[in-house]
Amino acid sequence: MTGALENIKILDLSRVLAGPYCTMIMGDLGAEVIKVEAPGGSDETRKWGPPFKEQVSAYYLSANRYKKAITLDLKSESGVETIKKLVQESDVIINNFKTGTMDRFSLGYDILAELNLRIVYCSITGFGETGPDRHIPGYDFIIQAKSGLMSITGTKESGPQKQVLQ
């Protein structure tokens, strides 16, 4: 496929919503996207359904269209070394791990930038890299609770409820 991002290679270490959606759009624009998952399929959206096709959710299939997929254990030395090799030939690396996870894998920006000076390193977080809430994951129900939205939902008996928009 050709497009505005033709000849751009994206290394996608993300899961669930923000990262896969971001890299899906990049794939729509012609980028080559390589999705990396842990053994066993670490993206929970594989099971978000129905509907399913061959036991994989339609959501997962649509958010990961155009992507090539590989399985790597980033907790292993060989998995980390494979990512470092891929970074050398990539333009962008995107992750949405909790703050500090990439550093624990020895895949932080400083290490990867030494391997590829032009790498664009995108880390998607719910609360940033430095603030007091940096270690809290950015799921929508957490944002709803912290913002006060849940205080206007539910009943006295049930307590606050996640707002589900239909």
XYZ file of C-alpha atoms in Angstrom, residues 38-122:
85
model
C 4.611 -11.587 24.258
C 4.224 -15.350 23.863
C 0.583 -16.338 24.177
C -0.727 -13.078 22.718
C -0.296 -10.270 25.248
C -2.874 -7.883 23.759
C -6.025 -8.360 25.833
C -8.201 -7.110 22.990
C -7.798 -10.470 21.258
C -10.654 -11.595 23.537
C -12.785 -8.401 23.442
C -15.940 -9.547 21.749
C -18.188 -10.674 20.288
C -17.911 -10.682 17.366
C -15.054 -13.090 16.789
C -13.377 -14.581 13.759
C -11.595 -17.843 14.486
C -11.575 -17.005 18.233
C -9.976 -13.566 17.730
C -12.082 -10.452 18.301
C -13.120 -8.249 15.435
C -11.826 -5.295 17.469
C -8.313 -6.779 17.621
C -8.360 -7.677 13.932
C -9.463 -4.198 12.861
C -7.066 -2.278 15.152
C -4.175 -4.421 13.924
C -4.917 -4.509 10.205
C -1.943 -4.219 7.856
C 0.450 -5.135 10.666
C 3.076 -7.823 10.570
C 3.267 -9.688 13.866
C 6.075 -11.241 15.857
C 6.226 -12.844 19.271
C 9.051 -11.867 21.618
C 9.638 -12.266 25.324
C 10.959 -8.855 26.334
C 11.912 -10.296 29.723
C 14.516 -12.436 27.944
C 17.909 -11.359 26.658
C 17.146 -12.706 23.179
C 13.855 -10.761 22.996
C 15.592 -7.524 23.984
C 18.392 -8.134 21.468
C 15.841 -8.727 18.705
C 14.123 -5.411 19.507
C 17.504 -3.651 19.411
C 18.182 -5.111 15.955
C 14.735 -4.062 14.722
C 15.231 -0.534 16.109
C 18.332 -0.147 13.938
C 16.162 -0.451 10.816
C 13.022 1.276 12.144
C 11.909 4.891 12.060
C 9.520 4.881 15.023
C 9.035 2.749 18.142
C 5.751 3.048 20.028
C 4.903 1.543 23.399
C 2.205 2.082 25.979
C 3.715 0.239 28.905
C 3.525 1.810 32.329
C 6.230 4.391 32.992
C 9.613 2.756 33.614
C 8.849 -0.577 31.950
C 10.938 0.080 28.836
C 13.869 1.114 31.046
C 13.501 -2.133 33.024
C 13.679 -4.037 29.721
C 16.880 -2.068 28.858
C 14.937 -0.505 25.970
C 14.699 3.093 27.174
C 15.195 6.032 24.832
C 18.849 6.623 25.733
C 19.790 3.033 24.868
C 17.768 2.878 21.628
C 18.878 6.324 20.428
C 22.491 5.090 20.572
C 21.501 2.350 18.127
C 19.531 4.648 15.809
C 20.044 8.397 16.160
C 16.933 9.195 14.117
C 14.522 6.888 15.973
C 11.272 8.547 17.034
C 10.505 7.121 20.476
C 6.839 7.409 21.438
